[in-house]
PDB file of N, CA, C and O in Angstrom:
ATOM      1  N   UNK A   1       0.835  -1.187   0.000  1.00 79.00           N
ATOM      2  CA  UNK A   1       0.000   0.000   0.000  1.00 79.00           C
ATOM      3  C   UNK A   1       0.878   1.248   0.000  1.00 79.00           C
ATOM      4  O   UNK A   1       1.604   1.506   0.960  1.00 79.00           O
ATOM      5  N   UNK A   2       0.815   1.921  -0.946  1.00 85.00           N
ATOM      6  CA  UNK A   2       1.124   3.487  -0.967  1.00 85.00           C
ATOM      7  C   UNK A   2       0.738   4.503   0.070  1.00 85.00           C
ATOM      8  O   UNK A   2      -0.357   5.063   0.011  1.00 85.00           O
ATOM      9  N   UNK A   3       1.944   4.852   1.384  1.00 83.00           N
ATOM     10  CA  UNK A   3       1.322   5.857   2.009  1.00 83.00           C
ATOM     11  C   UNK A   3       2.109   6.983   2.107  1.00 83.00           C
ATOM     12  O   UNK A   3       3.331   7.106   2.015  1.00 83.00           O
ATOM     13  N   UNK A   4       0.564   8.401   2.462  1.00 85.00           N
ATOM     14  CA  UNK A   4       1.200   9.769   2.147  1.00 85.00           C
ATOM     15  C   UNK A   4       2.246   9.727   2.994  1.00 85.00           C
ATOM     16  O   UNK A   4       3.063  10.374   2.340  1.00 85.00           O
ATOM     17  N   UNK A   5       2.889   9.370   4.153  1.00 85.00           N
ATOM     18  CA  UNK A   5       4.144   9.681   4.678  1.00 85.00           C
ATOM     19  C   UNK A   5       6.013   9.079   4.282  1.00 85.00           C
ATOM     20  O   UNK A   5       7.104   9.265   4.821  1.00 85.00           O
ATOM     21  N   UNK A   6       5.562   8.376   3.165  1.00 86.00           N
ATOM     22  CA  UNK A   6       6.447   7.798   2.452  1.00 86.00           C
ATOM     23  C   UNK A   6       7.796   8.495   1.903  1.00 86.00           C
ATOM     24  O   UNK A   6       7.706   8.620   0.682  1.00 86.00           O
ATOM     25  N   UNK A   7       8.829   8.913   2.332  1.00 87.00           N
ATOM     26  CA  UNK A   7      10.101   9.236   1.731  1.00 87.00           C
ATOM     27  C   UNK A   7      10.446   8.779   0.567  1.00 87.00           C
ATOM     28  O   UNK A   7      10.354   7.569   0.360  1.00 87.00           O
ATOM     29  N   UNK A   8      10.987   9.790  -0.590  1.00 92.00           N
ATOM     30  CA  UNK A   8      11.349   9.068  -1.956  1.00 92.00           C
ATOM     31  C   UNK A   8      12.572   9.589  -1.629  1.00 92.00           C
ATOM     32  O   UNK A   8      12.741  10.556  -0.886  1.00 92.00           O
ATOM     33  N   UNK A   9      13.781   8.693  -2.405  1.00 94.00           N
ATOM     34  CA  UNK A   9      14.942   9.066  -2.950  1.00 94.00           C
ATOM     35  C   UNK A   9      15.056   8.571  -4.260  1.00 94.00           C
ATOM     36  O   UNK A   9      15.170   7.349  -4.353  1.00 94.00           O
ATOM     37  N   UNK A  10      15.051   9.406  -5.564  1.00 95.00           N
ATOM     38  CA  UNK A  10      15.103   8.827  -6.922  1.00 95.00           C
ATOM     39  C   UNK A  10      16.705   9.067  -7.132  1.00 95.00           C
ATOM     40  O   UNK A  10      17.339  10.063  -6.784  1.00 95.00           O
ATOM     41  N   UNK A  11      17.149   8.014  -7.725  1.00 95.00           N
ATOM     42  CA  UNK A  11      18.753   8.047  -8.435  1.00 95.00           C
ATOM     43  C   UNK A  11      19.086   7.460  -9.548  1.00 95.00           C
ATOM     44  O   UNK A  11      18.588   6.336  -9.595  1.00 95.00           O
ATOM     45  N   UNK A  12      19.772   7.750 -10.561  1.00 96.00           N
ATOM     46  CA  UNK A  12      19.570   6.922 -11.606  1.00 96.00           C
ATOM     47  C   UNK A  12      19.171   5.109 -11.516  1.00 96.00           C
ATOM     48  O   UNK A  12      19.794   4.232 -10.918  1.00 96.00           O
ATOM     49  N   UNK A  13      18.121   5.014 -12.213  1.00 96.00           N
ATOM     50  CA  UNK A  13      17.652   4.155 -12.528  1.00 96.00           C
ATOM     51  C   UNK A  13      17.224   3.119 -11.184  1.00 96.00           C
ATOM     52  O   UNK A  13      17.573   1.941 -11.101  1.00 96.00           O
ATOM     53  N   UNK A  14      16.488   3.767 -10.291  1.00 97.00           N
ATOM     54  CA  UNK A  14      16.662   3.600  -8.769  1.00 97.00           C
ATOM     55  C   UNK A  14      15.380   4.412  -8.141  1.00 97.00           C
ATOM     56  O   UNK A  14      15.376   5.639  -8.043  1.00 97.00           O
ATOM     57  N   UNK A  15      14.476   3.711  -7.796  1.00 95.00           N
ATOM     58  CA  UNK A  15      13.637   4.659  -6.425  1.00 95.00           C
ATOM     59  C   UNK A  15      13.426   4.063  -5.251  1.00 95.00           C
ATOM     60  O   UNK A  15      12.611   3.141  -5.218  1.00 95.00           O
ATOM     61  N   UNK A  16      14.140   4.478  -4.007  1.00 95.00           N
ATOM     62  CA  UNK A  16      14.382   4.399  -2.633  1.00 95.00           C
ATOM     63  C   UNK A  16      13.225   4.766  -2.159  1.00 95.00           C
ATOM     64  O   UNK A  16      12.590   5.681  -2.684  1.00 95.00           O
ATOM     65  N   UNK A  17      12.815   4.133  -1.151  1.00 92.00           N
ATOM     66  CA  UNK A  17      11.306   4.854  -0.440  1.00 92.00           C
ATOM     67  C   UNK A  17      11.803   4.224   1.127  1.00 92.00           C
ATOM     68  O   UNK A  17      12.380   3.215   1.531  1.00 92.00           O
ATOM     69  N   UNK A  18      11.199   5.479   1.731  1.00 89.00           N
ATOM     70  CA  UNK A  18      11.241   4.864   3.427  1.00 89.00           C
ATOM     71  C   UNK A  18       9.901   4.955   3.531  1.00 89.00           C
ATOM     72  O   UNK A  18       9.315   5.741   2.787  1.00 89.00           O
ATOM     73  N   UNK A  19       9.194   4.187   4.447  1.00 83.00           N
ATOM     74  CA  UNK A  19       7.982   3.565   5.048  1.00 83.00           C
ATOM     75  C   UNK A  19       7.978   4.365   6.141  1.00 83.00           C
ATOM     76  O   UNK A  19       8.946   4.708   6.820  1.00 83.00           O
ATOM     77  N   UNK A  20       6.684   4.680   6.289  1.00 79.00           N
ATOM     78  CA  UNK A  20       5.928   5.012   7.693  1.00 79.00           C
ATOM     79  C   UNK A  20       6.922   4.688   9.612  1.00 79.00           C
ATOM     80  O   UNK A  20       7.265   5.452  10.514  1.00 79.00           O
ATOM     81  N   UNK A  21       7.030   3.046   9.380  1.00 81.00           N
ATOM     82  CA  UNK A  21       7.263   2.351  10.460  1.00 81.00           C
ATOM     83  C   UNK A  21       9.030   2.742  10.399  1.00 81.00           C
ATOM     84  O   UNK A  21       9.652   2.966   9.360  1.00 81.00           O
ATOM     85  N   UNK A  22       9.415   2.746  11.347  1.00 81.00           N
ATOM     86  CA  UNK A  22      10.583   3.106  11.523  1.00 81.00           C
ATOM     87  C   UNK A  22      11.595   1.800  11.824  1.00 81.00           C
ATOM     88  O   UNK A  22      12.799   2.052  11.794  1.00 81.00           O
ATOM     89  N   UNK A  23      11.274   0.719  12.050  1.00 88.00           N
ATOM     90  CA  UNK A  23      12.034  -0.194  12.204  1.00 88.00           C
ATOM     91  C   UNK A  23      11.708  -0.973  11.198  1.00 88.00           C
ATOM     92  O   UNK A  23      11.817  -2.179  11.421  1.00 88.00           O
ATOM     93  N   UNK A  24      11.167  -0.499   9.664  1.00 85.00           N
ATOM     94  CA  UNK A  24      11.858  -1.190   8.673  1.00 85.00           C
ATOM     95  C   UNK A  24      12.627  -0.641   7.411  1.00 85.00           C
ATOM     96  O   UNK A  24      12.878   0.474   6.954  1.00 85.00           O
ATOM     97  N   UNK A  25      12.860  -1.831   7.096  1.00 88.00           N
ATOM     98  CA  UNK A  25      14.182  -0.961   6.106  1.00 88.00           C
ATOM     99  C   UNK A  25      14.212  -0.347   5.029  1.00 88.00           C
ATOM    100  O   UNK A  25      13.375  -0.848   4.277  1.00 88.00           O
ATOM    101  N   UNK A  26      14.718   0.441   4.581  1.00 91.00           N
ATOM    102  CA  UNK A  26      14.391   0.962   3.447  1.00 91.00           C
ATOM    103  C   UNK A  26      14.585   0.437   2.019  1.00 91.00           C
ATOM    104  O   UNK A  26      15.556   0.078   1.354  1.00 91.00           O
ATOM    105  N   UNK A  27      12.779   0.576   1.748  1.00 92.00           N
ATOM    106  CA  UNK A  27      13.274  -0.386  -0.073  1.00 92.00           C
ATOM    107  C   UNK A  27      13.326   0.229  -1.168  1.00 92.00           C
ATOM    108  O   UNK A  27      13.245   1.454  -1.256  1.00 92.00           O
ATOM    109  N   UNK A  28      13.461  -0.515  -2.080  1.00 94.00           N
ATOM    110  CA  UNK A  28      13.838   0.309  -3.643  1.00 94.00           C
ATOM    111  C   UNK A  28      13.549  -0.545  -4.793  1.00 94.00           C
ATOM    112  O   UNK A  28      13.508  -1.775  -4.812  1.00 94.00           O
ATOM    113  N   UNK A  29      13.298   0.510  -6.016  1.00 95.00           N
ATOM    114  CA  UNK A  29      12.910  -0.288  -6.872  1.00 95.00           C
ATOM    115  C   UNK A  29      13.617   0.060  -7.909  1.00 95.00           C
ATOM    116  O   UNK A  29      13.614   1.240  -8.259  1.00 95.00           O
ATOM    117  N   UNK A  30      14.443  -1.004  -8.678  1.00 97.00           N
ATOM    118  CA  UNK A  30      15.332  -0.928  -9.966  1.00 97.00           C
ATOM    119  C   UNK A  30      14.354  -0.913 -11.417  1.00 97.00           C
ATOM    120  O   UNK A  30      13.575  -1.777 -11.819  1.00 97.00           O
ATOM    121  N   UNK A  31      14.655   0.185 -11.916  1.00 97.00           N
ATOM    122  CA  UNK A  31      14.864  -0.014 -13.550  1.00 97.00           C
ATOM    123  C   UNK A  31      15.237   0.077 -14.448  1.00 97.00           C
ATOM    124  O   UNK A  31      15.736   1.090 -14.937  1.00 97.00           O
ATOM    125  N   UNK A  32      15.092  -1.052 -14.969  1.00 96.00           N
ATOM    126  CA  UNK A  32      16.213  -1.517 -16.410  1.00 96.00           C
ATOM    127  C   UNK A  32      16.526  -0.293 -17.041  1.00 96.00           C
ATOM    128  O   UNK A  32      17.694  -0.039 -17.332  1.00 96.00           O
ATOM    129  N   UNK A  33      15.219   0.818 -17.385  1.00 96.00           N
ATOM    130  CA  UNK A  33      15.479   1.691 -18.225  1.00 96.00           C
ATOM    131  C   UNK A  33      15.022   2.891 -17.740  1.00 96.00           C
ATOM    132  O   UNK A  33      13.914   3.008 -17.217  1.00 96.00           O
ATOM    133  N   UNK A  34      15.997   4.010 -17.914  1.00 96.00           N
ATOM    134  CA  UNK A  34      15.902   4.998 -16.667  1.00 96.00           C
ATOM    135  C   UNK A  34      14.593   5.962 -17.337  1.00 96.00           C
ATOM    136  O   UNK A  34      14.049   6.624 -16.454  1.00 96.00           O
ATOM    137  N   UNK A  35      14.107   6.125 -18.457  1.00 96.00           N
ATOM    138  CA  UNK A  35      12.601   6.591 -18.761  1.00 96.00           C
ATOM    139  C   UNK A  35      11.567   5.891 -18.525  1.00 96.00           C
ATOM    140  O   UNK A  35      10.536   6.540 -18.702  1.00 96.00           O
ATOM    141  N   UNK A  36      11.410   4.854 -18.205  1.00 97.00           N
ATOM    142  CA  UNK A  36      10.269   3.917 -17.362  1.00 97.00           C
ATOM    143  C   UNK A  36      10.487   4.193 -15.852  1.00 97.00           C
ATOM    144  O   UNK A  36       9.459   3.933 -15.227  1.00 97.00           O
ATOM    145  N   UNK A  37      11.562   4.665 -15.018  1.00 96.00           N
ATOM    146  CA  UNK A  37      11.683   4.946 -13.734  1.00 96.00           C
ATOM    147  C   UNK A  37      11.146   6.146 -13.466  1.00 96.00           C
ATOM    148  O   UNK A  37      10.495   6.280 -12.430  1.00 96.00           O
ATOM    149  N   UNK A  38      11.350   7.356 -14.466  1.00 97.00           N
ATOM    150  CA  UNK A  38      11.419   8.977 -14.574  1.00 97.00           C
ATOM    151  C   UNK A  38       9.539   8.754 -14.940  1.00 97.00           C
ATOM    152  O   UNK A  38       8.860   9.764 -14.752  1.00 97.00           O
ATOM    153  N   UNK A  39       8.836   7.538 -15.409  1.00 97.00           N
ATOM    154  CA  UNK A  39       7.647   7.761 -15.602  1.00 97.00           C
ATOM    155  C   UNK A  39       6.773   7.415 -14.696  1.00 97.00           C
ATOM    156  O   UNK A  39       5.672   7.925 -14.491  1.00 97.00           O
ATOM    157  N   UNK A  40       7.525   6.104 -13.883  1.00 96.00           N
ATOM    158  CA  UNK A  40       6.784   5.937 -12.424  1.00 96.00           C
ATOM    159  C   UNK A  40       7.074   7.186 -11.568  1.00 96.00           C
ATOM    160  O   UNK A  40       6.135   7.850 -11.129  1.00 96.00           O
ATOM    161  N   UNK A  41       8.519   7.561 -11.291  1.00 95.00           N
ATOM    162  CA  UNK A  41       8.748   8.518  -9.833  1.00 95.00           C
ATOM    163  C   UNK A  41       7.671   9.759 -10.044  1.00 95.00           C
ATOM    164  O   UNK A  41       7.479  10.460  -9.050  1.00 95.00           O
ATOM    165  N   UNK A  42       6.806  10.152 -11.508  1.00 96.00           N
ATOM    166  CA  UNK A  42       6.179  11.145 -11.753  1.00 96.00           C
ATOM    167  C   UNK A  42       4.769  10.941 -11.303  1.00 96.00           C
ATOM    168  O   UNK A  42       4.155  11.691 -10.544  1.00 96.00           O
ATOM    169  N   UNK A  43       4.290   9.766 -11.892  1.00 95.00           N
ATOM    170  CA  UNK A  43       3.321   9.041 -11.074  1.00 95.00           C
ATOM    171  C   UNK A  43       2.709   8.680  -9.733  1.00 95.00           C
ATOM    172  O   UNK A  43       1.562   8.692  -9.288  1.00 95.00           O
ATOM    173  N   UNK A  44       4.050   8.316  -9.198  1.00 94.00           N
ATOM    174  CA  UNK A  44       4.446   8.302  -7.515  1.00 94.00           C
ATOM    175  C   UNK A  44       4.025   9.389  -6.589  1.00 94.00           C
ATOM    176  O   UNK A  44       3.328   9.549  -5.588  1.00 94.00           O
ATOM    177  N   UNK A  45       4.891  10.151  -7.519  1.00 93.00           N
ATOM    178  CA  UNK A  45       4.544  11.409  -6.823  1.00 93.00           C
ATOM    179  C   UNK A  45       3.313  12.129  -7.135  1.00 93.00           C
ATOM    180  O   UNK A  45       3.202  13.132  -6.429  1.00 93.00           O
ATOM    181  N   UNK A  46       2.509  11.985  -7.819  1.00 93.00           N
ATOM    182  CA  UNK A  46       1.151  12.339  -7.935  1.00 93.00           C
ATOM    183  C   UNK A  46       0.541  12.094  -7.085  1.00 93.00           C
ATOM    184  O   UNK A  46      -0.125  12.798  -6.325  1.00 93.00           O
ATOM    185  N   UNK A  47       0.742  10.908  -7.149  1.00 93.00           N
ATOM    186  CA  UNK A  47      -0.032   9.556  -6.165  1.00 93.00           C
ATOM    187  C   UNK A  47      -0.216  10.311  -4.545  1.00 93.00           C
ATOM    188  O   UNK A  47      -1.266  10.733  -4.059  1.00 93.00           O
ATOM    189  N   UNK A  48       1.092  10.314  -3.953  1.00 92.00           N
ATOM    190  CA  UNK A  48       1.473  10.515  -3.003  1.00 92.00           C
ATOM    191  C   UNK A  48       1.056  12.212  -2.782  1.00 92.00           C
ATOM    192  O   UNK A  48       0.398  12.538  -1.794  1.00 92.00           O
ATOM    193  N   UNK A  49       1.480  13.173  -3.737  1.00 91.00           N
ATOM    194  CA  UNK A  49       0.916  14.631  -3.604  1.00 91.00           C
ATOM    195  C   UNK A  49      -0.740  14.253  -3.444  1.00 91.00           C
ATOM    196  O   UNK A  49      -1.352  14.833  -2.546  1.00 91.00           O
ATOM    197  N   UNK A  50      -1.350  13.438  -4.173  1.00 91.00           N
ATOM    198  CA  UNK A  50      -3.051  13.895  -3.593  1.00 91.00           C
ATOM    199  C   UNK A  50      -3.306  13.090  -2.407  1.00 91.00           C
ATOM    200  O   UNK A  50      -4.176  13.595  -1.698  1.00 91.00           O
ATOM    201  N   UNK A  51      -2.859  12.079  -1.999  1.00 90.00           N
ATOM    202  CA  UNK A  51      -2.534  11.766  -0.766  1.00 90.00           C
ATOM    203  C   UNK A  51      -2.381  12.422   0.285  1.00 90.00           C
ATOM    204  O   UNK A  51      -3.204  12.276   1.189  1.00 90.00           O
ATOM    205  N   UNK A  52      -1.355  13.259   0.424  1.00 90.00           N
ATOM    206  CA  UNK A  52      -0.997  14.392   0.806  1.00 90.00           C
ATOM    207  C   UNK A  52      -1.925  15.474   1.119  1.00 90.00           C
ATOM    208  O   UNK A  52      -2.200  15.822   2.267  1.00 90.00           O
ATOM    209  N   UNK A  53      -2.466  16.069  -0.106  1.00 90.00           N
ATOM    210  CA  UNK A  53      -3.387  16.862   0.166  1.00 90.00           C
ATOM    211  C   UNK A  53      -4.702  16.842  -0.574  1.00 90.00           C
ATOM    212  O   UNK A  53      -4.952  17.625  -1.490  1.00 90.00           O
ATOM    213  N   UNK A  54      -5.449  16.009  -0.183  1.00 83.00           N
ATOM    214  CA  UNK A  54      -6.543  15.525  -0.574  1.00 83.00           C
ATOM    215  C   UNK A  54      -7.585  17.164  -1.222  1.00 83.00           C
ATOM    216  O   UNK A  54      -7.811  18.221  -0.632  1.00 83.00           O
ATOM    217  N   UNK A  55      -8.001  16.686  -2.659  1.00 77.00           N
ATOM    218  CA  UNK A  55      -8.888  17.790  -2.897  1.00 77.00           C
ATOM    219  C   UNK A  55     -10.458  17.775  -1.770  1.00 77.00           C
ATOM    220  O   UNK A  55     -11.184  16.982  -1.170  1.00 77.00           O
ATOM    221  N   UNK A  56     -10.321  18.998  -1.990  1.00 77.00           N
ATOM    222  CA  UNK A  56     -11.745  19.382  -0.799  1.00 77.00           C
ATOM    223  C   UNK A  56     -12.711  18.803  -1.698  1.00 77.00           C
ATOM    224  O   UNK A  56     -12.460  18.957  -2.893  1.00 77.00           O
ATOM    225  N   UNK A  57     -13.878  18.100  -1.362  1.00 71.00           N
ATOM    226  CA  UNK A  57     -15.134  17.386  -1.986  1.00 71.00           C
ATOM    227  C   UNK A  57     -16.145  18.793  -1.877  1.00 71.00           C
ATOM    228  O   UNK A  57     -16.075  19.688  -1.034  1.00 71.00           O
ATOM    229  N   UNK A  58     -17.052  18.667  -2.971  1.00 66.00           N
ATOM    230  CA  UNK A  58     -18.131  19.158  -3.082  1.00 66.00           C
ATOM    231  C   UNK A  58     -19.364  18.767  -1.693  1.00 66.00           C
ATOM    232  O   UNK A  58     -19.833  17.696  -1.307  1.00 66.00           O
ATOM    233  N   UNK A  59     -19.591  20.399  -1.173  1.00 66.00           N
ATOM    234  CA  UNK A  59     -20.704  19.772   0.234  1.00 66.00           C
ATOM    235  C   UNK A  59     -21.732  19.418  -1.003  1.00 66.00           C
ATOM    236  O   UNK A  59     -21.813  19.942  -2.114  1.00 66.00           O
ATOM    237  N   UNK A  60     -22.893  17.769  -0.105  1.00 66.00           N
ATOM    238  CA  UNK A  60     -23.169  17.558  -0.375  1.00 66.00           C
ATOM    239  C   UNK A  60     -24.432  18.060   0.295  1.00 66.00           C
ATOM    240  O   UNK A  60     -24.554  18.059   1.520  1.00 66.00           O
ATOM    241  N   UNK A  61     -25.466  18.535  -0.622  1.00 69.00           N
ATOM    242  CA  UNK A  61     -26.541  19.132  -0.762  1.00 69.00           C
ATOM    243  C   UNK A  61     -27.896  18.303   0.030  1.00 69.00           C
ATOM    244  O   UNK A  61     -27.917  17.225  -0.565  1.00 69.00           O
ATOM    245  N   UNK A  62     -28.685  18.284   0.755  1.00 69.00           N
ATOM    246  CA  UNK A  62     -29.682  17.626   0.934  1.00 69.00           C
ATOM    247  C   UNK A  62     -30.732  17.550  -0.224  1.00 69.00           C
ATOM    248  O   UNK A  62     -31.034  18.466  -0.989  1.00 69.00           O
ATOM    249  N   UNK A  63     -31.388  15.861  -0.194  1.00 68.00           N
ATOM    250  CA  UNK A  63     -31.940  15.986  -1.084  1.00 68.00           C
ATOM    251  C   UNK A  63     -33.285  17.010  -1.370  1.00 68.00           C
ATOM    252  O   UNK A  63     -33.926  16.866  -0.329  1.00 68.00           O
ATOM    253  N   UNK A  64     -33.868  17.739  -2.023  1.00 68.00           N
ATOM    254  CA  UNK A  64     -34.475  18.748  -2.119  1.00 68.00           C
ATOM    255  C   UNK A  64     -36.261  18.170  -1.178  1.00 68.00           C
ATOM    256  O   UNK A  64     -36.296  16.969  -0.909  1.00 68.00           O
ATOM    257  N   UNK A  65     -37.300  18.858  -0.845  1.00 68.00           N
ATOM    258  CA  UNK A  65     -38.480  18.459  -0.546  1.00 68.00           C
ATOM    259  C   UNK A  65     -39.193  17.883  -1.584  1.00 68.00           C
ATOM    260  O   UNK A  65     -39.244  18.742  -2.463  1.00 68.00           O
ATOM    261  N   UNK A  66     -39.749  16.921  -1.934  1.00 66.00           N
ATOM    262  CA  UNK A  66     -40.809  16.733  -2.917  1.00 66.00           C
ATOM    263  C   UNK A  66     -41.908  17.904  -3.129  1.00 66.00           C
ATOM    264  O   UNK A  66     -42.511  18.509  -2.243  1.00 66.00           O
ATOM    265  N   UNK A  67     -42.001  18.047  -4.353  1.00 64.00           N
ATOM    266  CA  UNK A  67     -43.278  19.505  -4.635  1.00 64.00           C
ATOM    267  C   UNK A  67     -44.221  18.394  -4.767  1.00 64.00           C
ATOM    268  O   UNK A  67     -44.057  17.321  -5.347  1.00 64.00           O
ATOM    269  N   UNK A  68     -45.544  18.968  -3.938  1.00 63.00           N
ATOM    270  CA  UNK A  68     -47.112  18.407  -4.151  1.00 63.00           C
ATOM    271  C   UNK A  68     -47.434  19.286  -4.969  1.00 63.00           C
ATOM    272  O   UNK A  68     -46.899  20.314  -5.382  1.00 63.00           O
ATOM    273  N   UNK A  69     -48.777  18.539  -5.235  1.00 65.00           N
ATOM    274  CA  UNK A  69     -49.158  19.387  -6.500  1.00 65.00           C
ATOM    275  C   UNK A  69     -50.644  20.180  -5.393  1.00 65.00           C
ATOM    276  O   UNK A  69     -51.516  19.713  -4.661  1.00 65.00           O
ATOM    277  N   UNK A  70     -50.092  22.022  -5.995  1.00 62.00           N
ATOM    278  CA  UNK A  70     -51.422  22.648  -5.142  1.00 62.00           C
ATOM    279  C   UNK A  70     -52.595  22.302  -5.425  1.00 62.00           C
ATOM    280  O   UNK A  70     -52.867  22.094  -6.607  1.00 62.00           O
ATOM    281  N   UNK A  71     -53.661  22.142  -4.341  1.00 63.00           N
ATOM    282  CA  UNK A  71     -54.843  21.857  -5.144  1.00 63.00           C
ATOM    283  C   UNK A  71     -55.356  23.529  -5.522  1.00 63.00           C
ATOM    284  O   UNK A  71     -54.872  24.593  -5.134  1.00 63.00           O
ATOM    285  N   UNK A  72     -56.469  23.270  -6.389  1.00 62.00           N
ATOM    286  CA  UNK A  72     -57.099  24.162  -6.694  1.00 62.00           C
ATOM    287  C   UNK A  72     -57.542  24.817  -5.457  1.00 62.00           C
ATOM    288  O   UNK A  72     -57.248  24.238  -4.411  1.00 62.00           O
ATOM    289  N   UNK A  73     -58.473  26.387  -5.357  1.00 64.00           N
ATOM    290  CA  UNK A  73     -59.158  26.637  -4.467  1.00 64.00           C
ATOM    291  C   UNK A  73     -60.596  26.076  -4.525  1.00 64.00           C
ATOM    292  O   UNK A  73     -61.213  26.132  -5.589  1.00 64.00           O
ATOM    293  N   UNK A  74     -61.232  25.457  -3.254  1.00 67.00           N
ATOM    294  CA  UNK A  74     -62.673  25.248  -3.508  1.00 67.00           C
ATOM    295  C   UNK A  74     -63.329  26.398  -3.824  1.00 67.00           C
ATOM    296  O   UNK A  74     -62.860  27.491  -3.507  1.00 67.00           O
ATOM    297  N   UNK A  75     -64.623  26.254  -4.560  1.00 67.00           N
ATOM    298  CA  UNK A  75     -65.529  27.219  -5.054  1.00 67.00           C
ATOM    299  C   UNK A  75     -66.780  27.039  -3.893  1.00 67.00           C
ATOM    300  O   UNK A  75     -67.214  25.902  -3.711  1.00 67.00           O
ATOM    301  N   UNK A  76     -67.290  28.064  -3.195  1.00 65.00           N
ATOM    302  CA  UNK A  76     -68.152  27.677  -2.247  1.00 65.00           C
ATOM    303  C   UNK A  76     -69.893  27.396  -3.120  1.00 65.00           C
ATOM    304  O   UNK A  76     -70.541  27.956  -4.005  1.00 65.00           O
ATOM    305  N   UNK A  77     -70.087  25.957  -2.030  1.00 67.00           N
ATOM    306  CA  UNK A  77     -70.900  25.630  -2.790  1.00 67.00           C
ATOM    307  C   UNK A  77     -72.478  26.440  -2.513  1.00 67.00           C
ATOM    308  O   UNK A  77     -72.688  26.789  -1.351  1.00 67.00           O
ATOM    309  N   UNK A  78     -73.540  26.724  -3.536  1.00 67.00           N
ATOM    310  CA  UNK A  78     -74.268  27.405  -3.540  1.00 67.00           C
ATOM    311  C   UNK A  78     -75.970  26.307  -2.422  1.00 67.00           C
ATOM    312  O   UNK A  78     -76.599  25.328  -2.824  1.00 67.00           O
ATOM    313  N   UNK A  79     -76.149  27.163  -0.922  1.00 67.00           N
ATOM    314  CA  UNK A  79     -76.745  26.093  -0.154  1.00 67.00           C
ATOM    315  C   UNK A  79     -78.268  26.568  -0.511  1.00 67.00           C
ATOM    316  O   UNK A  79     -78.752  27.687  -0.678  1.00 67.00           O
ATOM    317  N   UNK A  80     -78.946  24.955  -0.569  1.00 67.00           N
ATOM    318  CA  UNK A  80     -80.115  24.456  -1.189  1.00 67.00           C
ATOM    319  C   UNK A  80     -81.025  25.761  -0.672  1.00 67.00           C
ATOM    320  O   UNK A  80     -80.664  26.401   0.316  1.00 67.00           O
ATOM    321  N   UNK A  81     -82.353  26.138  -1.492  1.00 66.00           N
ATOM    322  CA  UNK A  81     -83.336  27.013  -1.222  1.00 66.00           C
ATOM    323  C   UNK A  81     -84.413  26.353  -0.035  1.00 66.00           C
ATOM    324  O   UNK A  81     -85.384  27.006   0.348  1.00 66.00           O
TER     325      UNK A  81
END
């Protein structure tokens, strides 16, 4: 798992990462070809920047009241003679 407190060290053809936990060791990942490394560490770091600072979410709106339908006005009715 990728976490935001993660240390990078990129070096040719090389990305070093320290972990969260402090009593383990620090790992790394080799590649063969140093533009496949330069395309992850860019990635990585995306990754890790929104991690970091998470975009603010849209407040979410309550759902609105249902509209009834008005009734008409009654017409008063005309009483028997």
């Amino acid at each position: 798992d990728v976490h935001p407190s993660w240390e990078l060290d990129c070096q040719q053809n090389y990305i070093f990462y320290k972990v969260d936990d402090p009593s383990k060791r620090i790992r790394g990942l080799w590649f063969h070809e140093q533009a496949e490394r330069v395309r992850f560490e860019e990635q990585l770091e995306r990754l890790l920047g929104s991690l970091r600072n998470p975009a603010p979410t849209a407040a979410v709106e309550p759902p609105a009241e249902p509209q009834t339908l008005a009734k008409p006005p009654q017409q008063a009715q005309p009483s028997p003679p």
